[in-house]
Amino acid sequence: MDSVFEYRDCPCCGGGDFEVLFQSSMKADDFDVLLDYSMEEYDSQEWGRYVRCRNCHLIYMNPLENVSKTNQYYREAKNTHASTVRDSYLRTAQSQLRLIQRLAGGTNLLDIGCAQGFFLFNASKAGYTAEGVEVSQDAAAYARREFGLNVEVKPFEEVRFGEAYFDVVTLWQVLEHVPQPLMMLKEVRRILKPGGLVVASTPNIGGIPAKLLGKKWWDIKRLHINQFATGTLANLLRNAGFRNISSVSFRGFVSLSVLLAMTLRYLNAYEPVGFLLSPHSASGKMMNKIMLAYSSRLNFATVIGFK
Ligand SMILES: [Zn+2]
């Protein structure tokens, strides 16, 4: 049997010296509204332990849950909520794309962890030759079926794209899931053209909600094994060899029904009234049409760099 935990050095600087920050109180990813969870839970002193690197200050989970098991989970993950979030994700993607168009030229774009392809679809409509990689078979199938997108269903590291091929590579909410984010970004740098742009966005543990809620912050969850803030995400890009690194933002959208569902689940109060928010109910349909805009800075760190 595989061991349950895997210990690791700092995934940003390789340092082995850390302080224990806190033990996550969430035993399961119970706030992840839209995912079905079937992985068994482990009862351990070290489960969900976040540490901070004494060298570069990155906060990361250590030890990790068995990585091959987690990878299997990602491959098999079903995305039952795609139709519910579709409109809001497509609108968010428009803002993300405008950001990129202001920063970089060229037309070859790769989106790593493209999920159902909402961002990629907008990129492709805007004239990019857009490719995606995605480990979830279900999400990739959606992207191909709904949008006719070119999506490779493999871990990014296994694809081996040609050197200096892409003008833009994006990683929206990816690096917080990856055991070796530095290695991933070095590979991104290899496949970018000289002067090419990388955009990386993750939940921001230095943001206001994280500061207010501490370990109850909604992005403290079992699959978020690296917790970046703007500074540590910028460090990671720098360590991977990128230059002209800076922090940027985009406009995010969330529908009223998704926002309410997330809030109620967070408060453990979903059950009695959740049916009102179901996408199949009249009230749910109505509330799914009401879009609220927010600045990505509220909850996300987004950092860009150039090769
Ligand atoms: Zn470190």
Tab-separated table of N, CA, C and O and ligand atoms in Angstrom, residues 9-17 52-60 232 235 239, ligand 1:
chain	number	residue	atom	x	y	z
A	9	ASP	N	10.297	19.393	0.697
A	9	ASP	CA	10.964	20.657	0.977
A	9	ASP	C	10.139	21.783	0.366
A	9	ASP	O	9.188	21.537	-0.377
A	10	CYS	N	10.502	23.006	0.666
A	10	CYS	CA	9.751	24.160	0.168
A	10	CYS	C	9.658	24.104	-1.361
A	10	CYS	O	10.675	24.027	-2.050
A	11	PRO	N	8.432	24.126	-1.917
A	11	PRO	CA	8.288	24.002	-3.368
A	11	PRO	C	8.665	25.270	-4.136
A	11	PRO	O	8.615	25.274	-5.359
A	12	CYS	N	9.071	26.326	-3.421
A	12	CYS	CA	9.499	27.552	-4.112
A	12	CYS	C	11.017	27.697	-4.116
A	12	CYS	O	11.613	27.977	-5.142
A	13	CYS	N	11.650	27.466	-2.942
A	13	CYS	CA	13.100	27.715	-2.868
A	13	CYS	C	13.894	26.446	-2.557
A	13	CYS	O	15.121	26.467	-2.569
A	14	GLY	N	13.201	25.341	-2.238
A	14	GLY	CA	13.900	24.094	-1.941
A	14	GLY	C	14.406	24.004	-0.511
A	14	GLY	O	14.993	22.996	-0.118
A	15	GLY	N	14.170	25.027	0.284
A	15	GLY	CA	14.625	25.036	1.679
A	15	GLY	C	13.898	23.991	2.521
A	15	GLY	O	12.744	23.663	2.250
A	16	GLY	N	14.599	23.463	3.548
A	16	GLY	CA	13.979	22.439	4.379
A	16	GLY	C	13.593	22.958	5.753
A	16	GLY	O	13.052	22.220	6.580
A	17	ASP	N	13.827	24.222	6.015
A	17	ASP	CA	13.600	24.781	7.346
A	17	ASP	C	12.256	25.512	7.361
A	17	ASP	O	12.037	26.446	6.597
A	52	ARG	N	5.322	27.358	7.145
A	52	ARG	CA	5.875	28.508	6.421
A	52	ARG	C	7.381	28.338	6.312
A	52	ARG	O	8.065	28.100	7.306
A	53	CYS	N	7.886	28.468	5.076
A	53	CYS	CA	9.317	28.343	4.826
A	53	CYS	C	10.052	29.501	5.519
A	53	CYS	O	9.660	30.659	5.374
A	54	ARG	N	11.085	29.166	6.281
A	54	ARG	CA	11.822	30.226	6.976
A	54	ARG	C	12.713	31.023	6.032
A	54	ARG	O	13.153	32.109	6.354
A	55	ASN	N	12.957	30.467	4.867
A	55	ASN	CA	13.801	31.176	3.902
A	55	ASN	C	12.991	32.130	3.022
A	55	ASN	O	13.274	33.324	2.966
A	56	CYS	N	11.947	31.612	2.332
A	56	CYS	CA	11.245	32.464	1.354
A	56	CYS	C	9.825	32.814	1.791
A	56	CYS	O	9.124	33.536	1.082
A	57	HIS	N	9.389	32.287	2.937
A	57	HIS	CA	8.085	32.623	3.548
A	57	HIS	C	6.870	32.024	2.838
A	57	HIS	O	5.736	32.367	3.176
A	58	LEU	N	7.094	31.145	1.873
A	58	LEU	CA	5.937	30.488	1.255
A	58	LEU	C	5.219	29.622	2.296
A	58	LEU	O	5.852	28.941	3.097
A	59	ILE	N	3.891	29.657	2.240
A	59	ILE	CA	3.075	28.785	3.094
A	59	ILE	C	2.653	27.580	2.249
A	59	ILE	O	2.125	27.749	1.147
A	60	TYR	N	2.927	26.392	2.744
A	60	TYR	CA	2.588	25.200	1.962
A	60	TYR	C	2.202	24.044	2.870
A	60	TYR	O	2.577	24.014	4.040
A	232	THR	N	5.004	35.952	-2.510
A	232	THR	CA	5.579	34.615	-2.677
A	232	THR	C	5.323	34.083	-4.088
A	232	THR	O	6.137	33.330	-4.636
A	235	ASN	N	7.977	35.660	-6.122
A	235	ASN	CA	9.233	34.935	-5.876
A	235	ASN	C	9.344	33.693	-6.741
A	235	ASN	O	10.406	33.373	-7.269
A	239	ASN	N	12.216	32.851	-9.321
A	239	ASN	CA	13.061	31.658	-9.212
A	239	ASN	C	13.021	30.799	-10.471
A	239	ASN	O	13.958	30.063	-10.759
B	1	ZN	ZN	11.110	28.524	0.595
